[in-house]
């Protein structure tokens, strides 16, 4: 998806593909707020099915011919079908797990380089993300105020994570990261904002940052840290000065206030606590090594891995997206995912030469996501 800068958009925001993601986010957030876990899972499944149908229709309408990239994705999809076929019976959710990444890649590689979003549309998208996330943040402030007021008195992170109305604190943390990034983008793309507008974005960053810290989600904090380092390090010299100032300020505060330092290392970053992820990772590596040649190449399949790990380790995930993909879809799937990430890194670096902001923003997002995938 290319960012261009005409003053007048070629299509309205509601006609742009980014609007679909806003609707998707909004429905998921509202549904999680008013329903229980079982109903939310059902809704999530049907929303994904609806999005898959949208992607297919969108691709067929926009794509006049199949380029070599799209054909490569289709070939990858064929290998996943081999994995799916080896599982025997497939549930609807498992079938979606196979189709979803393939159709996403088809959109990105087959159509993505033709789609466009201008800066006014990007600002509109970011504002929607901010509003949706602030709804969850304000909800947390109102209904979970005790977790804010007693934050420094917490002795253990586990069991005290802030998650608002989300099932997972990690999921909530990722929403907050997206909102903070959206605020940064709006401040950058709207230099003529009045003081009130700038202060509102800054206030939103502060609210989301406080919530993010109290999620105690190292995955989300890692993603946020990587984004800030890459974006502020590349976007402009002025931003690099702010980055240095921010790092020096944080280090100084941690050294001046021992209580804050203890809270950061022992609670927020959960010092010397892996929550069993080391064992999950080691077991996942062993499970892969013990597989047959066919399973190493094509994977064990989604259903088999989830059921096995849930039964033996009480987790259906190894909390590492790279290893999880290796177990699900084998070497073919894992290599394809890494290749896709690297291709986005290359595209972002090239974009840096023509549009400093767009390139820095794109590269920051890609590296942030890649980092979070190591722990989630």
XYZ file of C-alpha atoms in Angstrom:
376
model
C 0.000 0.000 0.000
C 1.678 3.207 -1.219
C 1.388 6.552 0.566
C 1.063 9.381 -1.916
C 0.281 13.010 -1.269
C -2.303 14.643 -3.515
C -4.383 17.250 -1.737
C -7.593 15.643 -2.872
C -8.008 11.898 -2.337
C -8.919 9.802 -5.343
C -11.519 8.056 -3.215
C -13.144 8.847 0.110
C -11.893 7.287 3.325
C -14.981 5.088 3.601
C -14.265 3.678 0.141
C -10.628 2.945 0.957
C -9.453 -0.481 2.125
C -8.224 1.000 5.420
C -11.828 1.708 6.408
C -12.534 -2.038 6.458
C -9.855 -2.502 9.111
C -11.406 0.278 11.187
C -14.775 -1.489 11.046
C -13.062 -4.770 11.924
C -11.355 -3.261 14.959
C -14.463 -1.439 16.110
C -16.670 -4.526 15.970
C -14.116 -6.674 17.803
C -13.627 -4.119 20.581
C -17.335 -3.552 21.136
C -18.072 -7.266 21.034
C -15.409 -8.058 23.625
C -16.868 -5.358 25.845
C -20.413 -6.759 25.858
C -19.989 -10.531 25.443
C -18.319 -13.483 27.104
C -15.257 -15.339 25.802
C -17.184 -18.055 23.966
C -19.373 -15.617 22.074
C -16.405 -13.391 21.302
C -14.552 -16.317 19.760
C -17.544 -17.143 17.579
C -17.880 -13.543 16.448
C -14.167 -13.348 15.747
C -14.417 -16.421 13.513
C -17.320 -15.074 11.481
C -15.685 -11.656 11.181
C -12.572 -13.338 9.786
C -14.702 -15.270 7.322
C -16.357 -12.018 6.266
C -12.972 -10.363 5.813
C -11.728 -13.309 3.782
C -14.716 -12.962 1.477
C -14.048 -9.226 1.205
C -10.374 -9.794 0.325
C -11.261 -12.323 -2.379
C -13.874 -10.031 -3.957
C -11.536 -7.043 -3.675
C -8.725 -8.971 -5.350
C -10.916 -10.232 -8.204
C -12.247 -6.717 -8.849
C -8.889 -4.933 -8.717
C -6.575 -7.501 -10.271
C -6.817 -7.716 -14.055
C -4.026 -10.268 -14.376
C -2.106 -12.609 -12.075
C 1.468 -11.426 -11.611
C 4.356 -13.689 -10.651
C 4.104 -12.664 -6.977
C 0.466 -13.752 -6.795
C 1.320 -17.049 -8.497
C 4.069 -17.648 -5.916
C 1.557 -17.105 -3.092
C -0.873 -19.521 -4.745
C 1.942 -22.082 -4.916
C 2.555 -21.556 -1.182
C -1.152 -22.048 -0.581
C -0.965 -25.381 -2.346
C 1.652 -26.565 0.159
C -0.635 -25.551 3.032
C -3.423 -27.575 1.455
C -1.120 -30.588 1.621
C -0.648 -29.929 5.346
C -4.388 -29.467 5.839
C -5.110 -32.693 3.971
C -2.799 -34.631 6.288
C -4.930 -33.627 9.287
C -8.005 -35.519 8.133
C -11.103 -33.726 9.409
C -10.883 -29.940 9.608
C -12.940 -27.623 11.768
C -14.135 -24.308 10.390
C -11.700 -22.371 12.585
C -8.790 -24.542 11.418
C -9.768 -24.017 7.779
C -9.728 -20.253 8.355
C -6.269 -20.575 9.920
C -5.022 -22.039 6.623
C -6.839 -19.669 4.268
C -6.377 -16.389 6.144
C -2.582 -15.932 5.725
C -2.689 -16.983 2.085
C -5.428 -14.530 1.155
C -3.721 -11.747 3.129
C -0.530 -12.391 1.151
C -2.515 -12.426 -2.077
C -3.837 -8.984 -1.229
C -0.424 -7.603 -0.306
C 1.591 -9.132 -3.137
C -1.064 -9.412 -5.809
C -2.858 -6.124 -5.263
C -1.023 -4.213 -2.537
C 1.423 -2.453 -4.821
C -1.538 -1.069 -6.781
C -3.544 0.187 -3.804
C -3.025 3.734 -2.575
C -3.753 5.659 0.585
C -2.972 9.357 0.781
C -1.922 11.210 3.901
C -5.345 12.611 4.725
C -6.755 9.077 4.602
C -3.907 7.837 6.799
C -4.676 10.540 9.373
C -8.362 9.584 9.289
C -7.444 5.930 9.809
C -5.129 6.794 12.718
C -7.789 8.950 14.362
C -10.217 6.033 14.244
C -7.613 3.745 15.824
C -7.016 6.299 18.588
C -10.723 6.697 19.348
C -11.342 2.946 19.447
C -8.403 2.359 21.786
C -9.199 5.325 24.027
C -12.635 3.808 24.545
C -10.933 0.752 26.084
C -8.444 2.909 28.011
C -11.135 5.143 29.535
C -13.132 2.017 30.397
C -10.086 0.699 32.264
C -9.627 4.001 34.101
C -13.254 3.938 35.259
C -13.771 0.272 36.126
C -10.234 -0.791 37.084
C -9.063 2.315 38.921
C -7.642 0.225 41.772
C -5.006 -1.148 39.393
C -3.834 2.416 38.717
C -3.986 3.729 42.266
C -2.246 0.673 43.741
C 0.208 0.042 40.895
C 3.386 0.759 42.875
C 2.236 -1.553 45.676
C 1.950 -4.601 43.418
C 4.321 -7.391 44.463
C 3.777 -9.737 41.511
C 2.978 -8.954 37.899
C 1.141 -12.180 37.173
C -2.502 -11.903 38.141
C -2.332 -8.094 38.329
C -2.036 -7.274 34.616
C -4.311 -4.575 33.244
C -6.422 -5.866 30.366
C -9.487 -3.560 30.416
C -12.323 -5.705 29.014
C -9.995 -7.733 26.766
C -9.351 -11.404 27.475
C -5.575 -10.947 27.213
C -3.342 -8.178 28.528
C -1.083 -8.762 25.502
C -3.970 -8.102 23.142
C -4.838 -4.916 25.008
C -1.178 -3.905 24.935
C -1.040 -4.226 21.147
C -4.096 -2.002 20.785
C -2.371 0.584 22.977
C 0.822 0.388 20.908
C -1.220 0.971 17.746
C -2.887 3.998 19.327
C 0.405 5.563 20.453
C 1.879 5.044 16.990
C -1.245 6.599 15.465
C -0.848 9.684 17.676
C 2.781 10.057 16.586
C 1.739 9.815 12.932
C -1.001 12.429 13.322
C 1.365 14.846 15.064
C 3.878 14.373 12.251
C 1.414 14.727 9.363
C -0.541 17.632 10.853
C 2.144 20.256 11.593
C -0.386 23.100 11.521
C -2.486 21.746 14.371
C -3.636 24.263 16.923
C -2.345 23.953 20.463
C -5.563 22.261 21.606
C -5.266 19.594 18.910
C -1.617 18.870 19.709
C -2.360 18.707 23.425
C -5.178 16.236 22.810
C -2.834 13.888 20.939
C -0.188 14.261 23.664
C -2.803 13.536 26.345
C -3.889 10.442 24.410
C -0.271 9.262 24.297
C 0.080 9.726 28.074
C -3.167 7.849 28.825
C -2.258 4.979 26.494
C 1.342 4.836 27.775
C 0.210 4.527 31.406
C -2.202 1.768 30.418
C 0.523 0.049 28.386
C 2.956 -0.022 31.309
C 0.308 -1.530 33.593
C -0.478 -4.325 31.140
C 2.964 -5.690 32.134
C 3.098 -7.046 28.578
C 6.751 -7.385 27.617
C 5.688 -8.268 24.082
C 3.856 -4.972 23.606
C 6.564 -2.960 25.365
C 9.192 -4.550 23.131
C 7.204 -3.671 20.019
C 6.735 -0.097 21.226
C 10.421 0.260 22.021
C 11.550 -1.049 18.636
C 9.165 1.266 16.808
C 10.364 4.345 18.716
C 14.045 3.520 18.245
C 13.749 2.883 14.502
C 11.276 5.657 13.689
C 12.898 8.450 15.693
C 16.329 7.247 14.643
C 15.537 7.447 10.919
C 12.786 10.013 10.378
C 14.720 13.239 11.051
C 17.651 14.693 12.992
C 15.246 16.555 15.258
C 13.567 13.286 16.208
C 16.958 11.710 16.944
C 17.605 14.467 19.494
C 14.245 13.757 21.137
C 15.084 10.041 21.179
C 18.401 10.676 22.942
C 16.669 12.996 25.419
C 13.982 10.388 26.140
C 16.515 7.602 26.707
C 18.657 9.801 28.999
C 15.559 10.877 30.946
C 14.376 7.291 31.491
C 17.837 6.118 32.594
C 18.138 9.087 34.964
C 14.734 8.487 36.547
C 15.482 4.797 37.064
C 18.752 5.657 38.811
C 17.366 8.513 40.919
C 14.286 6.673 42.213
C 15.079 3.146 43.472
C 11.386 2.342 43.993
C 10.656 3.174 40.357
C 13.637 1.078 39.269
C 12.442 -1.931 41.277
C 8.922 -1.549 39.923
C 10.228 -1.400 36.336
C 12.555 -4.402 36.500
C 10.728 -6.698 38.909
C 7.100 -5.969 37.999
C 6.807 -4.375 34.550
C 9.636 -6.375 32.948
C 9.086 -9.406 35.222
C 12.754 -9.866 36.051
C 13.955 -13.492 35.762
C 10.429 -14.719 35.046
C 9.735 -16.380 31.702
C 6.205 -17.637 32.556
C 7.248 -21.054 31.262
C 8.045 -19.766 27.771
C 11.558 -21.219 27.834
C 10.079 -24.664 28.462
C 7.472 -24.146 25.717
C 10.148 -23.112 23.229
C 12.420 -26.049 24.102
C 9.501 -28.497 23.856
C 8.487 -27.011 20.502
C 12.023 -27.441 19.100
C 12.115 -31.024 20.327
C 8.683 -31.732 18.833
C 9.851 -30.402 15.468
C 13.071 -32.441 15.562
C 11.139 -35.624 16.336
C 8.817 -35.162 13.373
C 9.047 -37.084 10.126
C 10.622 -35.620 6.992
C 7.136 -34.848 5.667
C 6.196 -33.074 8.926
C 9.407 -31.061 8.935
C 8.769 -29.866 5.393
C 4.978 -29.361 5.462
C 4.285 -29.116 9.207
C 2.121 -30.983 11.688
C -0.982 -28.904 11.049
C -2.862 -26.394 13.188
C -5.253 -28.764 14.958
C -2.664 -31.384 15.915
C -0.276 -28.839 17.448
C -2.956 -26.977 19.388
C -4.472 -30.165 20.843
C -1.085 -31.704 21.707
C 0.336 -28.647 23.428
C -2.917 -27.972 25.287
C -2.953 -31.550 26.558
C 0.697 -31.802 27.632
C 1.640 -28.207 28.522
C -1.747 -26.494 29.085
C -0.918 -24.047 26.264
C -2.016 -24.170 22.643
C 0.851 -21.892 21.606
C 4.629 -21.798 22.100
C 4.493 -17.975 22.316
C 6.908 -17.578 19.416
C 5.329 -16.918 16.032
C 8.340 -18.209 14.085
C 8.456 -21.541 15.901
C 4.652 -21.750 15.869
C 4.639 -21.346 12.082
C 7.407 -23.940 11.791
C 5.294 -26.426 13.740
C 2.064 -25.567 11.912
C 3.288 -25.297 8.330
C 6.815 -26.701 8.357
C 9.939 -25.296 6.778
C 7.989 -24.150 3.723
C 5.647 -21.975 5.788
C 8.343 -20.611 8.109
C 10.755 -19.730 5.302
C 7.911 -18.082 3.358
C 6.984 -15.953 6.382
C 10.586 -14.848 6.957
C 10.960 -14.075 3.238
C 7.782 -11.984 3.365
C 9.077 -9.977 6.354
C 12.443 -9.415 4.676
C 10.728 -8.298 1.463
C 8.860 -5.648 3.451
C 12.120 -4.512 5.054
C 13.701 -4.144 1.611
C 10.670 -2.268 0.263
C 10.732 0.084 3.266
C 14.456 0.803 2.866
C 13.855 1.652 -0.798
C 10.988 3.923 0.186
C 13.325 5.827 2.530
C 15.119 7.208 -0.538
C 11.985 8.855 -1.968
C 9.865 9.582 1.123
C 11.698 9.775 4.441
C 8.560 9.699 6.583
C 6.814 6.879 4.711
C 9.983 4.775 4.652
C 10.777 5.292 8.339
C 7.157 4.667 9.321
C 6.928 1.493 7.219
C 10.266 0.085 8.387
C 9.420 0.837 12.033
C 6.126 -1.040 11.772
C 7.705 -4.045 10.080
C 10.576 -4.353 12.580
C 8.228 -3.759 15.515
C 5.939 -6.565 14.367
C 8.913 -8.845 13.670
C 10.240 -8.250 17.198
C 6.876 -8.917 18.866
C 6.611 -12.215 17.001
C 9.591 -13.542 18.982
C 7.580 -13.468 22.215
C 3.975 -13.906 21.074
